[in-house]
C-alpha cells in the first residue's frame, strides 16, 4: 500500500526528532559523569582539609604537652638545690635554661655557690599544678604558669614551707624547650604576668 502524504510527513518528522535526540544522550551522560567526578573531588578535598586540620590540632596539642612538661620540670629544678651537692644542682640549673637567664646563672655561679654553702640550706620543690598560657610553635616561644610548694631547710631551724606561683618563658632549642626567663607571679594574677626579671626564686629562699 502506498504511503499517504500525511503518513510520509509524519515519518519524516519522527526521523528528524530521533536524530535530534540522539546526540543529546552522550552529552547528558558526560554531564552526569562530570558532576559525579566533581562531587567525588569535592568530598576528597573536604576530607583532606578535615584530616589536615585535625593533624594540625593533634600536633599542637602534643607540643603543648611537651612544653608544659618541660616547663614544670625546669621550674622545679630552679627551686631545688642542696648545699652538699651544689655543683650538681647548679649544673642542672644551667642545663634547664637558655638565653639571658642561662648567661646570668653562669656569670653569677661562683658567688651564689659560696652563698649557698655558707647558709647550708637545702631547697626542694614540688609542682602542684601548671598550665601553658602562650604557645607560638612558629617562633618557638611559650609561656607557662607553675604552682609550687617550696621547702627550705637550714641548720637549727624549722623547715620553711611556702607555696608560690612562677611565671616562666620557654624557648625551643636544639636540645628541647628550656627556660629563658623566670619570675614570681604577681599576687592575684591567674594568667600571664611580668617575667622581665628572670631571677629564680630559690635565690630568695637560700
CSV table of C-alpha atoms in Angstrom, one decimal:
chain,number,residue,atom,x,y,z
A,1,UNK,CA,0.0,0.0,0.0
A,2,UNK,CA,1.4,3.4,-0.9
A,3,UNK,CA,2.0,5.9,1.8
A,4,UNK,CA,-0.2,8.9,2.0
A,5,UNK,CA,1.4,12.3,2.1
A,6,UNK,CA,0.4,12.7,5.7
A,7,UNK,CA,2.0,9.5,6.7
A,8,UNK,CA,5.2,10.3,4.9
A,9,UNK,CA,5.4,13.7,6.6
A,10,UNK,CA,4.9,12.1,10.0
A,11,UNK,CA,7.6,9.6,9.3
A,12,UNK,CA,10.0,12.4,8.3
A,13,UNK,CA,9.2,14.4,11.4
A,14,UNK,CA,9.7,11.3,13.5
A,15,UNK,CA,13.1,10.7,11.9
A,16,UNK,CA,14.2,14.2,12.5
A,17,UNK,CA,13.1,14.1,16.1
A,18,UNK,CA,15.0,10.8,16.6
A,19,UNK,CA,18.2,12.3,15.1
A,20,UNK,CA,17.8,15.4,17.3
A,21,UNK,CA,17.5,13.3,20.4
A,22,UNK,CA,20.5,11.1,19.5
A,23,UNK,CA,23.4,13.5,20.2
A,24,UNK,CA,21.9,14.6,23.5
A,25,UNK,CA,22.3,11.3,25.2
A,26,UNK,CA,26.1,11.2,25.2
A,27,UNK,CA,26.1,14.9,26.3
A,28,UNK,CA,23.8,14.0,29.1
A,29,UNK,CA,25.9,11.1,30.1
A,30,UNK,CA,29.0,13.2,30.0
A,31,UNK,CA,27.4,15.9,32.2
A,32,UNK,CA,26.4,13.3,34.7
A,33,UNK,CA,29.9,11.9,34.8
A,34,UNK,CA,31.4,15.3,35.3
A,35,UNK,CA,29.0,16.0,38.1
A,36,UNK,CA,30.0,12.7,39.8
A,37,UNK,CA,33.7,13.4,39.4
A,38,UNK,CA,33.2,16.9,40.8
A,39,UNK,CA,31.3,15.6,43.8
A,40,UNK,CA,34.0,13.0,44.5
A,41,UNK,CA,36.7,15.6,44.1
A,42,UNK,CA,34.9,17.9,46.5
A,43,UNK,CA,34.5,15.1,49.0
A,44,UNK,CA,38.1,14.1,48.8
A,45,UNK,CA,39.2,17.7,49.1
A,46,UNK,CA,37.0,18.2,52.1
A,47,UNK,CA,38.2,15.1,53.8
A,48,UNK,CA,41.9,16.1,53.1
A,49,UNK,CA,41.2,19.5,54.7
A,50,UNK,CA,39.5,17.9,57.6
A,51,UNK,CA,42.3,15.5,58.1
A,52,UNK,CA,45.0,18.1,57.8
A,53,UNK,CA,43.2,20.4,60.3
A,54,UNK,CA,42.9,17.6,62.8
A,55,UNK,CA,46.5,16.6,62.2
A,56,UNK,CA,47.5,20.2,63.0
A,57,UNK,CA,45.3,20.2,66.1
A,58,UNK,CA,46.9,17.0,67.3
A,59,UNK,CA,50.4,18.3,66.6
A,60,UNK,CA,49.7,21.5,68.5
A,61,UNK,CA,48.3,19.5,71.5
A,62,UNK,CA,51.4,17.3,71.6
A,63,UNK,CA,53.7,20.3,71.5
A,64,UNK,CA,51.7,22.0,74.3
A,65,UNK,CA,52.0,18.9,76.4
A,66,UNK,CA,55.8,18.8,75.7
A,67,UNK,CA,56.1,22.5,76.7
A,68,UNK,CA,54.2,22.0,79.9
A,69,UNK,CA,56.2,19.0,81.0
A,70,UNK,CA,59.5,20.8,80.2
A,71,UNK,CA,58.3,24.0,82.0
A,72,UNK,CA,57.2,22.1,85.1
A,73,UNK,CA,60.5,20.2,85.3
A,74,UNK,CA,62.6,23.3,84.7
A,75,UNK,CA,60.9,25.4,87.2
A,76,UNK,CA,61.1,22.6,89.8
A,77,UNK,CA,64.8,22.3,89.0
A,78,UNK,CA,65.3,26.0,89.5
A,79,UNK,CA,63.8,25.8,93.0
A,80,UNK,CA,65.7,22.7,94.1
A,81,UNK,CA,69.3,23.0,95.5
A,82,UNK,CA,71.3,21.1,98.1
A,83,UNK,CA,74.3,22.8,99.6
A,84,UNK,CA,76.0,19.4,100.0
A,85,UNK,CA,75.9,18.9,96.2
A,86,UNK,CA,75.7,22.4,95.0
A,87,UNK,CA,77.8,21.8,91.9
A,88,UNK,CA,75.4,19.2,90.5
A,89,UNK,CA,72.4,21.4,91.4
A,90,UNK,CA,73.8,24.4,89.5
A,91,UNK,CA,74.7,22.2,86.6
A,92,UNK,CA,71.0,21.2,86.4
A,93,UNK,CA,70.0,24.9,86.6
A,94,UNK,CA,72.2,25.7,83.7
A,95,UNK,CA,71.1,22.7,81.7
A,96,UNK,CA,67.5,23.8,82.2
A,97,UNK,CA,67.9,27.3,80.9
A,98,UNK,CA,68.9,29.2,77.8
A,99,UNK,CA,69.4,32.8,76.7
A,100,UNK,CA,69.8,35.7,79.2
A,101,UNK,CA,68.7,33.6,82.1
A,102,UNK,CA,71.4,31.0,81.3
A,103,UNK,CA,74.0,33.7,81.0
A,104,UNK,CA,73.1,35.2,84.3
A,105,UNK,CA,73.4,31.9,86.1
A,106,UNK,CA,76.8,31.2,84.5
A,107,UNK,CA,78.1,34.6,85.4
A,108,UNK,CA,76.9,34.6,89.0
A,109,UNK,CA,77.6,30.9,89.7
A,110,UNK,CA,80.7,31.3,91.9
A,111,UNK,CA,79.2,33.9,94.1
A,112,UNK,CA,75.9,32.1,94.5
A,113,UNK,CA,77.6,28.8,95.2
A,114,UNK,CA,79.6,30.4,98.0
A,115,UNK,CA,76.4,31.9,99.5
A,116,UNK,CA,74.5,28.6,99.5
A,117,UNK,CA,77.4,26.7,101.1
A,118,UNK,CA,77.7,29.3,103.8
A,119,UNK,CA,74.0,29.2,104.5
A,120,UNK,CA,74.0,25.3,104.3
A,121,UNK,CA,70.4,25.3,103.0
A,122,UNK,CA,68.5,22.6,101.2
A,123,UNK,CA,65.7,23.7,99.0
A,124,UNK,CA,63.2,21.3,97.4
A,125,UNK,CA,60.2,22.0,95.3
A,126,UNK,CA,57.1,20.0,94.3
A,127,UNK,CA,54.9,21.0,91.4
A,128,UNK,CA,51.2,21.4,92.4
A,129,UNK,CA,49.8,22.5,89.0
A,130,UNK,CA,50.8,24.0,85.7
A,131,UNK,CA,49.4,25.5,82.6
A,132,UNK,CA,50.7,26.8,79.2
A,133,UNK,CA,49.5,30.4,78.9
A,134,UNK,CA,51.0,31.1,75.5
A,135,UNK,CA,52.5,29.0,72.7
A,136,UNK,CA,53.8,30.0,69.4
A,137,UNK,CA,55.1,27.0,67.5
A,138,UNK,CA,56.3,29.1,64.6
A,139,UNK,CA,58.7,31.2,66.6
A,140,UNK,CA,59.4,28.5,69.2
A,141,UNK,CA,58.3,30.7,72.2
A,142,UNK,CA,56.0,29.7,75.1
A,143,UNK,CA,54.9,30.9,78.5
A,144,UNK,CA,53.8,28.8,81.5
A,145,UNK,CA,52.5,29.4,85.0
A,146,UNK,CA,53.6,26.8,87.5
A,147,UNK,CA,52.4,26.5,91.1
A,148,UNK,CA,54.9,25.1,93.5
A,149,UNK,CA,55.3,24.1,97.2
A,150,UNK,CA,58.9,25.0,98.2
A,151,UNK,CA,60.5,23.8,101.3
A,152,UNK,CA,63.8,25.4,102.6
A,153,UNK,CA,65.7,23.7,105.4
A,154,UNK,CA,68.6,25.3,107.3
A,155,UNK,CA,70.7,24.1,110.2
A,156,UNK,CA,69.0,24.6,113.6
A,157,UNK,CA,65.9,26.0,112.0
A,158,UNK,CA,62.4,24.7,111.4
A,159,UNK,CA,61.8,24.0,107.7
A,160,UNK,CA,60.2,26.9,105.9
A,161,UNK,CA,57.4,25.9,103.6
A,162,UNK,CA,55.7,28.2,101.2
A,163,UNK,CA,53.5,27.9,98.1
A,164,UNK,CA,54.5,30.0,95.1
A,165,UNK,CA,53.3,30.7,91.6
A,166,UNK,CA,56.0,31.2,89.0
A,167,UNK,CA,55.8,32.6,85.5
A,168,UNK,CA,58.3,31.2,83.0
A,169,UNK,CA,59.1,31.8,79.4
A,170,UNK,CA,60.4,29.0,77.4
A,171,UNK,CA,62.4,28.9,74.1
A,172,UNK,CA,62.7,26.0,71.8
A,173,UNK,CA,66.4,24.9,71.4
A,174,UNK,CA,68.1,22.1,69.6
A,175,UNK,CA,68.0,20.1,72.8
A,176,UNK,CA,64.4,20.8,73.7
A,177,UNK,CA,62.3,23.6,75.4
A,178,UNK,CA,64.3,25.5,78.0
A,179,UNK,CA,63.6,28.4,80.4
A,180,UNK,CA,64.7,31.7,79.1
A,181,UNK,CA,63.0,33.8,81.9
A,182,UNK,CA,61.6,33.1,85.3
A,183,UNK,CA,59.9,35.3,87.8
A,184,UNK,CA,57.3,35.4,90.6
A,185,UNK,CA,53.7,35.7,89.5
A,186,UNK,CA,52.1,38.9,90.8
A,187,UNK,CA,49.5,38.4,93.6
A,188,UNK,CA,46.1,37.9,92.1
A,189,UNK,CA,47.3,37.2,88.6
A,190,UNK,CA,45.9,33.9,87.4
A,191,UNK,CA,47.3,34.1,83.8
A,192,UNK,CA,50.2,35.9,82.2
A,193,UNK,CA,52.4,38.3,84.2
A,194,UNK,CA,55.6,40.1,84.1
A,195,UNK,CA,58.6,37.8,83.6
A,196,UNK,CA,61.1,40.6,82.9
A,197,UNK,CA,63.0,39.7,86.0
A,198,UNK,CA,64.3,36.2,85.3
A,199,UNK,CA,66.0,35.7,88.7
A,200,UNK,CA,64.9,32.3,90.2
A,201,UNK,CA,63.0,32.4,93.5
A,202,UNK,CA,65.5,30.0,95.0
A,203,UNK,CA,67.9,32.8,95.4
A,204,UNK,CA,65.5,34.5,97.8
A,205,UNK,CA,65.0,31.4,99.8
A,206,UNK,CA,68.6,30.5,100.2
